[in-house]
Coordinates of C-alpha atoms and ligand atoms in Angstrom, one line a residue:
M79 CA 83.4 112.8 130.7
E80 CA 81.9 116.2 130.7
N81 CA 84.9 117.6 132.3
E82 CA 87.1 116.1 129.6
A83 CA 85.0 117.6 126.8
K84 CA 85.4 121.0 128.4
K85 CA 89.1 120.7 128.6
R86 CA 89.4 119.8 124.9
N87 CA 91.2 122.5 122.9
S88 CA 89.5 124.1 120.0
F89 CA 90.1 126.4 117.1
T90 CA 88.9 130.0 117.9
G91 CA 86.6 130.1 114.8
S92 CA 86.0 128.9 111.2
I93 CA 89.0 130.8 109.8
G94 CA 91.4 129.2 112.2
F95 CA 90.0 125.8 111.4
V96 CA 90.1 126.3 107.6
L97 CA 93.6 127.7 107.6
A98 CA 94.9 124.9 109.7
A99 CA 93.2 122.2 107.6
A100 CA 94.3 123.9 104.4
G101 CA 97.8 124.0 105.9
S102 CA 97.6 120.3 106.3
A103 CA 96.3 119.7 102.8
V104 CA 98.8 122.1 101.1
G105 CA 102.1 120.3 101.2
L106 CA 104.8 118.7 99.2
G107 CA 102.1 116.8 97.2
N108 CA 100.8 120.1 95.8
I109 CA 104.2 121.4 94.9
W110 CA 106.1 118.5 93.6
R111 CA 103.6 115.9 92.6
F112 CA 100.6 117.8 91.1
P113 CA 102.5 119.8 88.5
Y114 CA 104.4 116.8 87.4
L115 CA 101.3 114.6 87.0
A116 CA 99.4 117.4 85.2
A117 CA 102.2 117.8 82.7
R118 CA 102.5 114.1 82.1
D119 CA 98.9 113.1 82.0
G120 CA 97.6 115.4 79.2
G121 CA 97.5 118.9 80.8
G122 CA 94.0 120.3 80.7
L123 CA 92.4 116.8 80.7
F124 CA 94.1 115.9 84.0
L125 CA 93.0 119.2 85.4
L126 CA 89.4 118.7 84.4
I127 CA 89.3 115.2 85.9
Y128 CA 91.0 116.4 89.0
L129 CA 88.5 119.2 89.5
I130 CA 85.5 116.9 89.0
L131 CA 87.0 114.4 91.5
T132 CA 87.6 117.2 94.0
L133 CA 84.0 118.3 93.9
T134 CA 82.6 114.8 94.2
F135 CA 85.0 112.2 95.7
G136 CA 87.2 114.7 97.7
F137 CA 84.3 116.5 99.1
T138 CA 82.7 113.3 100.3
L139 CA 85.7 112.0 102.2
L140 CA 86.6 115.4 103.6
T141 CA 83.1 116.1 104.9
T142 CA 82.8 112.6 106.4
E143 CA 86.0 112.9 108.4
V144 CA 85.5 116.4 109.7
A145 CA 81.9 115.5 110.7
I146 CA 83.1 112.3 112.5
G147 CA 85.6 114.4 114.4
R148 CA 83.2 117.1 115.3
K149 CA 80.4 114.7 116.3
T150 CA 82.5 112.4 118.4
K151 CA 84.9 115.0 119.8
Q152 CA 87.5 112.2 119.7
S153 CA 90.9 111.6 118.1
P154 CA 91.1 109.2 115.2
L155 CA 92.3 106.4 117.5
T156 CA 89.2 106.6 119.7
A157 CA 86.6 108.0 117.3
Y158 CA 85.8 104.8 115.3
G159 CA 85.2 102.8 118.5
K160 CA 82.9 105.5 119.8
L161 CA 80.9 105.3 116.6
K162 CA 80.6 101.5 116.6
K163 CA 82.3 99.3 119.2
H164 CA 83.6 96.7 116.8
W165 CA 85.1 99.3 114.5
R166 CA 87.9 100.3 116.8
P167 CA 90.6 98.5 114.8
L168 CA 89.9 101.0 112.0
G169 CA 90.8 103.7 114.4
I170 CA 94.0 102.0 115.4
M171 CA 94.9 101.8 111.7
A172 CA 94.0 105.5 111.2
C173 CA 96.4 106.3 114.0
I174 CA 99.2 104.1 112.8
I175 CA 99.3 105.8 109.4
P176 CA 100.4 109.2 110.6
M177 CA 102.9 107.4 112.9
I178 CA 104.5 105.9 109.8
I179 CA 104.3 109.1 107.8
M180 CA 105.7 111.4 110.4
P181 CA 109.3 110.2 110.4
Y182 CA 109.9 110.2 106.7
Y183 CA 108.0 113.5 106.2
C184 CA 110.4 115.0 108.7
V185 CA 113.3 113.6 106.7
I186 CA 112.1 115.3 103.5
G187 CA 111.3 118.4 105.6
G188 CA 115.0 118.3 106.7
W189 CA 116.1 118.2 103.0
V190 CA 114.0 121.4 102.5
V191 CA 115.6 123.0 105.5
K192 CA 119.0 122.2 104.1
Y193 CA 118.2 123.7 100.6
F194 CA 116.6 126.8 102.2
L195 CA 119.7 127.5 104.3
T196 CA 122.0 126.9 101.4
F197 CA 120.2 129.4 99.3
L198 CA 119.8 131.8 102.2
T199 CA 123.5 131.9 102.8
G200 CA 124.2 132.6 99.1
S201 CA 125.6 129.2 98.2
G202 CA 122.6 128.1 96.1
A203 CA 124.8 127.4 93.1
Q204 CA 126.2 124.3 94.8
T205 CA 122.8 122.7 94.8
A206 CA 122.7 122.8 91.0
E207 CA 125.9 120.8 90.6
D208 CA 125.5 117.3 89.3
G209 CA 125.3 114.7 92.1
Y210 CA 124.8 117.3 94.9
F211 CA 121.5 115.9 96.0
N212 CA 122.6 112.3 96.1
A213 CA 125.8 113.2 97.9
F214 CA 123.8 115.1 100.5
I215 CA 121.2 112.5 101.3
S216 CA 123.7 109.7 101.6
D217 CA 125.9 111.8 104.0
S218 CA 126.0 110.1 107.4
S219 CA 125.3 113.1 109.6
S220 CA 123.9 116.2 107.7
P221 CA 120.5 114.8 106.8
I222 CA 120.0 113.6 110.4
G223 CA 120.9 117.0 111.7
M224 CA 118.4 118.7 109.3
T225 CA 115.7 116.2 110.2
I226 CA 116.1 117.1 113.9
V227 CA 115.8 120.8 113.1
F228 CA 112.6 120.2 111.2
L229 CA 111.1 117.9 113.8
F230 CA 112.1 120.3 116.6
L231 CA 110.2 123.1 114.8
T232 CA 107.1 120.9 114.4
V233 CA 107.2 119.8 118.0
I234 CA 107.4 123.4 119.3
I235 CA 104.3 124.4 117.4
V236 CA 102.3 121.4 118.5
L237 CA 103.4 121.9 122.1
G238 CA 101.7 125.3 121.9
G239 CA 98.3 123.6 121.6
V240 CA 95.5 123.9 119.0
D241 CA 94.6 127.6 119.2
K242 CA 97.9 129.1 120.5
G243 CA 100.2 126.8 118.5
I244 CA 98.7 125.3 115.3
E245 CA 96.1 128.0 114.6
R246 CA 98.3 130.9 115.3
F247 CA 101.1 129.5 113.2
S248 CA 98.8 128.7 110.3
K249 CA 97.3 132.2 110.3
I250 CA 100.8 133.7 109.7
V251 CA 102.2 131.1 107.4
M252 CA 99.4 130.4 105.0
P253 CA 98.9 134.0 103.8
A254 CA 102.7 134.2 103.4
L255 CA 102.7 131.0 101.4
V256 CA 100.1 132.3 99.0
L257 CA 101.9 135.6 98.5
L258 CA 105.2 133.8 97.8
I259 CA 103.7 131.4 95.3
V260 CA 101.9 134.1 93.4
V261 CA 105.1 136.2 93.1
I262 CA 107.2 133.3 91.9
A263 CA 104.5 132.2 89.5
I264 CA 104.3 135.6 87.9
F265 CA 108.0 135.7 87.6
S266 CA 108.1 132.2 86.1
I267 CA 105.5 133.0 83.3
N268 CA 107.6 136.0 82.3
Q269 CA 110.8 134.0 81.6
S270 CA 112.2 133.1 78.2
Y271 CA 115.3 131.4 77.1
E272 CA 117.2 131.0 73.8
D273 CA 118.6 127.5 73.3
V274 CA 121.9 126.7 71.7
D275 CA 120.1 125.9 68.4
G276 CA 118.4 129.3 68.4
T277 CA 114.9 128.3 69.4
V278 CA 113.3 130.5 72.0
R279 CA 111.1 129.0 74.6
T280 CA 108.8 131.3 76.6
G281 CA 106.9 130.9 79.9
L282 CA 103.5 131.3 78.1
Q283 CA 104.3 128.3 75.9
G284 CA 105.0 126.3 79.0
L285 CA 101.7 127.3 80.4
K286 CA 100.0 125.7 77.5
I287 CA 101.4 122.3 78.5
L288 CA 99.5 122.7 81.8
F289 CA 96.2 124.0 80.6
V290 CA 95.6 122.9 77.0
P291 CA 94.1 119.3 77.0
D292 CA 96.4 117.0 75.0
V293 CA 94.0 114.5 73.4
S294 CA 96.4 113.5 70.7
T295 CA 97.6 110.4 72.6
L296 CA 94.3 109.7 74.4
T297 CA 93.2 106.1 74.5
V298 CA 90.8 104.3 76.8
E299 CA 93.8 103.0 78.8
S300 CA 95.5 106.3 79.1
F301 CA 92.2 107.8 80.3
F302 CA 91.9 105.2 83.0
T303 CA 95.5 105.9 84.1
T304 CA 94.8 109.6 84.2
L305 CA 91.7 109.0 86.3
M306 CA 93.5 106.8 88.8
D307 CA 96.5 109.2 89.0
A308 CA 94.1 112.1 89.7
M309 CA 92.3 110.1 92.4
G310 CA 95.5 109.0 94.1
Q311 CA 96.8 112.5 94.0
L312 CA 93.6 114.0 95.4
F313 CA 93.4 111.5 98.2
Y314 CA 96.9 112.4 99.3
S315 CA 96.5 116.1 98.7
L316 CA 93.5 116.5 100.9
S317 CA 95.1 114.7 103.8
V318 CA 92.2 112.3 104.2
A319 CA 92.2 108.7 105.5
M320 CA 95.0 109.3 108.0
G321 CA 93.1 110.6 110.9
I322 CA 94.1 114.2 110.5
M323 CA 90.8 115.6 109.5
I324 CA 89.1 113.7 112.3
A325 CA 91.5 115.2 114.8
Y326 CA 91.0 118.7 113.4
G327 CA 87.3 118.2 113.1
S328 CA 87.2 117.4 116.8
Y329 CA 88.6 120.8 117.5
M330 CA 86.0 122.6 115.4
K331 CA 83.4 124.6 117.1
D332 CA 79.8 123.3 117.0
D333 CA 78.4 126.5 115.6
S334 CA 80.8 126.8 112.7
N335 CA 79.4 126.1 109.2
L336 CA 80.9 122.8 108.3
S337 CA 80.0 122.5 104.6
K338 CA 81.2 126.1 103.9
S339 CA 84.5 125.3 105.6
I340 CA 84.9 122.2 103.4
V341 CA 84.4 124.2 100.2
Q342 CA 87.0 126.7 101.4
I343 CA 89.5 123.9 102.1
E344 CA 88.9 122.5 98.6
V345 CA 89.3 125.8 96.9
F346 CA 92.5 126.5 98.9
D347 CA 94.1 123.1 98.2
T348 CA 93.2 123.1 94.5
G349 CA 94.2 126.7 94.0
I350 CA 97.6 126.2 95.5
A351 CA 98.1 123.1 93.4
L352 CA 97.2 125.1 90.2
L353 CA 99.5 127.9 91.3
A354 CA 102.3 125.4 91.9
G355 CA 101.8 124.2 88.3
I356 CA 101.9 127.8 87.0
M357 CA 105.0 128.4 89.0
I358 CA 106.9 125.2 88.1
I359 CA 106.0 124.0 84.6
P360 CA 106.8 127.2 82.6
A361 CA 110.1 127.6 84.5
V362 CA 111.2 124.0 83.9
Y363 CA 110.0 124.2 80.3
V364 CA 111.8 127.4 79.5
F365 CA 115.1 126.3 80.9
M366 CA 115.1 122.6 80.4
G367 CA 112.7 121.9 77.6
K368 CA 109.8 119.5 77.6
D369 CA 111.7 116.6 79.0
G370 CA 112.9 118.5 82.1
M371 CA 109.9 117.4 84.2
Q372 CA 110.6 114.7 86.7
A373 CA 108.6 113.2 89.5
G374 CA 109.1 113.7 93.2
A375 CA 112.4 114.5 94.8
G376 CA 114.1 114.7 91.4
L377 CA 112.0 117.7 90.4
M378 CA 112.4 119.8 93.5
F379 CA 115.9 119.0 94.6
V380 CA 117.6 118.3 91.2
S381 CA 115.8 120.1 88.3
L382 CA 114.6 123.2 90.0
P383 CA 118.0 124.3 91.5
K384 CA 119.4 124.0 87.9
V385 CA 116.5 126.2 86.7
F386 CA 117.2 128.8 89.4
M387 CA 120.8 129.0 88.4
Q388 CA 119.9 129.5 84.7
M389 CA 117.9 132.6 85.7
G390 CA 121.2 134.4 86.4
R391 CA 121.8 136.6 89.4
I392 CA 118.3 136.8 90.6
G393 CA 118.1 133.0 90.7
G394 CA 119.6 132.8 94.1
L395 CA 116.8 135.0 95.5
V396 CA 114.1 133.1 93.7
G397 CA 115.5 129.8 95.0
C398 CA 115.6 131.2 98.5
L399 CA 111.9 132.4 98.3
F400 CA 110.9 129.1 96.7
F401 CA 112.4 126.9 99.5
A402 CA 111.0 129.2 102.2
M403 CA 107.6 128.7 100.7
V404 CA 108.1 124.9 100.5
L405 CA 109.2 124.9 104.1
F406 CA 106.0 126.7 105.1
A407 CA 103.9 124.2 103.2
A408 CA 105.8 121.2 104.7
T409 CA 105.7 122.5 108.3
T410 CA 102.0 123.0 108.4
S411 CA 101.5 119.5 107.0
A412 CA 103.9 118.0 109.5
V413 CA 102.2 119.8 112.3
S414 CA 98.9 118.2 111.3
I415 CA 100.4 114.7 111.2
L416 CA 101.9 115.1 114.6
E417 CA 98.6 116.5 116.0
A418 CA 96.7 113.4 114.7
V419 CA 99.0 111.2 116.8
V420 CA 99.2 113.5 119.8
S421 CA 95.4 113.8 120.0
S422 CA 95.1 110.0 119.9
F423 CA 97.7 109.5 122.7
M424 CA 95.9 112.2 124.8
D425 CA 92.5 110.6 124.4
Q426 CA 93.7 107.0 124.8
F427 CA 96.1 107.4 127.6
H428 CA 94.7 110.5 129.2
C429 CA 98.1 112.0 129.3
S430 CA 99.1 115.7 129.0
R431 CA 99.9 117.3 125.6
K432 CA 103.5 117.6 126.6
M433 CA 103.8 113.9 127.3
A434 CA 102.1 113.0 124.1
V435 CA 104.2 115.3 122.0
L436 CA 107.4 114.2 123.5
G437 CA 106.5 110.6 123.2
E438 CA 105.6 110.8 119.5
G439 CA 108.5 113.2 118.9
A440 CA 110.9 110.5 120.3
I441 CA 109.4 107.8 118.1
A442 CA 109.6 110.0 115.0
L443 CA 113.2 110.9 115.8
I444 CA 114.3 107.3 116.1
L445 CA 112.5 106.2 113.0
G446 CA 113.6 109.3 111.1
I447 CA 117.3 108.5 111.8
I448 CA 116.7 105.0 110.5
V449 CA 115.1 106.5 107.3
C450 CA 118.2 108.8 106.8
M451 CA 120.4 105.8 107.2
G452 CA 118.5 104.1 104.5
Y453 CA 120.4 106.3 102.0
D454 CA 123.7 105.5 103.5
N455 CA 124.5 102.2 105.0
L456 CA 121.1 100.6 105.7
N457 CA 120.0 99.3 102.4
F458 CA 117.2 96.7 102.4
E459 CA 116.6 94.6 99.4
L460 CA 112.9 95.0 99.6
K461 CA 110.9 95.2 96.4
I462 CA 107.7 97.2 96.0
P463 CA 105.7 97.5 92.8
N464 CA 107.0 100.0 90.3
N465 CA 110.1 100.9 92.2
P466 CA 113.1 98.6 91.9
N467 CA 115.4 101.0 93.9
A468 CA 113.1 101.5 96.9
R469 CA 114.7 102.8 100.0
I470 CA 113.3 102.7 103.6
L471 CA 111.5 106.0 102.9
D472 CA 109.8 104.6 99.7
I473 CA 108.8 101.5 101.6
M474 CA 107.2 103.5 104.4
D475 CA 105.5 105.7 101.9
Y476 CA 104.1 102.7 100.0
I477 CA 102.8 101.0 103.1
S478 CA 101.0 104.1 104.4
N479 CA 99.8 105.8 101.2
N480 CA 99.2 102.9 98.9
L481 CA 98.0 100.2 101.2
L482 CA 96.7 101.5 104.6
M483 CA 95.1 104.7 103.5
P484 CA 92.8 103.1 100.9
I485 CA 91.9 100.5 103.4
V486 CA 90.9 103.1 106.1
A487 CA 89.0 105.1 103.5
I488 CA 87.1 102.1 102.2
G489 CA 86.3 101.1 105.8
T490 CA 85.1 104.6 106.6
C491 CA 82.8 104.6 103.5
I492 CA 81.3 101.2 104.5
L493 CA 80.8 102.3 108.1
V494 CA 79.2 105.6 107.2
G495 CA 77.4 104.6 104.0
W496 CA 76.0 101.2 105.1
I497 CA 76.1 100.8 108.9
L498 CA 75.6 104.3 110.4
K499 CA 73.9 105.5 107.2
P500 CA 74.7 108.8 105.4
K501 CA 72.0 110.6 107.4
F502 CA 74.4 110.4 110.4
I503 CA 76.8 112.7 108.7
I504 CA 74.2 114.9 107.0
D505 CA 72.6 115.5 110.4
E506 CA 75.9 116.6 111.9
V507 CA 76.6 118.9 108.9
T508 CA 73.2 120.5 109.1
K509 CA 72.7 120.6 112.8
N510 CA 72.6 124.4 113.0
G511 CA 70.1 124.6 110.1
E512 CA 72.8 125.0 107.4
K513 CA 72.2 123.8 103.9
F514 CA 73.9 120.6 102.7
G515 CA 74.5 121.6 99.1
R516 CA 75.5 118.3 97.5
K517 CA 73.4 115.9 99.6
G518 CA 72.2 113.5 96.9
L519 CA 75.7 113.3 95.5
F520 CA 77.1 112.7 98.9
I521 CA 74.9 109.7 99.4
V522 CA 75.7 108.1 96.1
M523 CA 79.4 108.8 96.5
I524 CA 79.8 107.4 100.0
K525 CA 77.7 104.3 99.4
F526 CA 78.8 103.3 95.9
V527 CA 81.2 105.3 93.9
A528 CA 83.9 106.1 96.5
P529 CA 84.4 102.6 97.9
V530 CA 84.5 101.1 94.3
L531 CA 87.1 103.6 93.1
L532 CA 89.1 103.2 96.2
G533 CA 89.0 99.4 95.8
V534 CA 90.4 99.8 92.3
L535 CA 93.1 102.0 93.6
L536 CA 94.0 99.5 96.3
L537 CA 94.1 96.6 93.8
M538 CA 96.3 98.6 91.5
A539 CA 98.7 99.4 94.4
V540 CA 99.2 95.7 95.2
G541 CA 99.7 95.0 91.5
I542 CA 96.6 92.9 90.9
I543 CA 95.4 95.2 88.1
Ligands
LIG291 N1 98.4 116.7 101.9 C1 99.8 116.9 101.9 C2 100.2 117.3 100.5 O1 99.5 117.5 99.6 C3 100.6 115.8 102.3 C4 100.4 115.2 103.6 C5 100.6 113.9 103.7 C6 100.0 115.9 104.7 C7 100.5 113.3 104.9 C8 99.8 115.3 105.8 C9 100.0 114.0 105.9 O2 101.4 117.4 100.3

């Protein structure tokens, strides 16, 4: 046992851990989901609620998972059983979630690779043509090829191990990501456009949509929707409840300051989400008006290419930088998903990293191909709430994000809040004499507020409320 603990990989220090964890947290959710929700749900009001939730709810879940990982030095699959014997099934669920997410995340990663390469080779204008995106994803070979390229990239990084692979990659890519997003955001605010009817729209006006609270349409019901949207977004954005932060926590050094690292991850994730809003909303507003915002894939792969092409000659360059940035964000997230599974396989089956990576890589490849085929000739007639046109990708996303993740998070809150007691986590966080700033808040959140809010989220997902 002792031998095993010695062999366990670790991050070289706090910075490596924080950048890798922030790399996981900052992903497609920050770039395509956050700006859209903020614009739709009342601008500043959404931001305010999101911020409060980050500092309370997000902080509680993130601290808990990282502390569980560092304390047990185990992967998600084995950590819960180590904490309490009968809670092993929760670990199994926490390991199945990244196994479901990995294949379809790689498919979306493949779409990003395709767009990046198209802009890089100077053919970006094609992507702005009507129907381009749908024609591409329903092609029978190209999306599969791109998925393989993305998966291969992820596999190579994770094969390198925790310090020489994941940490080294994050240390290069995360600063580059920040730089790119700041440059594009500044450019975006400075845009303006005169419509056919003579009205001029400017980037600064677009910025108002993001920051000024729109209370004109506020009702009790809309407030509740905003609250739940913000919570769902935060949950996804921080990469909690899918084992990742347990895996990364297990590689954290015992003498690193845990609560300080948590604050840094929160700041990073929220900062990038805000910057993504500053980058996307003004540009879309200037060139497409207020109705240009769309959710999900539509925003990134349909609206934004049109926006880039409206910018004139520089648009090709901006598009290329934008998709490079998205590729960085998606790769560091995919790396963390793969690592959650790989660490589980290694701890459970005592196999080598290479075996674990290749095993999960093969599973992701097969399922990824099936996901790609879902847009072409494999079309199930499965219905999920709020989405009549769900494809295999949407169904996998729904099962993992809307059903399994809240269940794992509620389970974790009950285990820590009521069975092990919050002191278990507090002791781990403060074991080197560090201060635990929001201790009282943590206790109330983990025992009462978080499980109740998560329960509501779960009931909403299954369509009961
Ligand atoms: N947290 C990432 C984001 O905001 C998404 C993600 C999902 C990362 C699943 C890892 C696993 O986009």
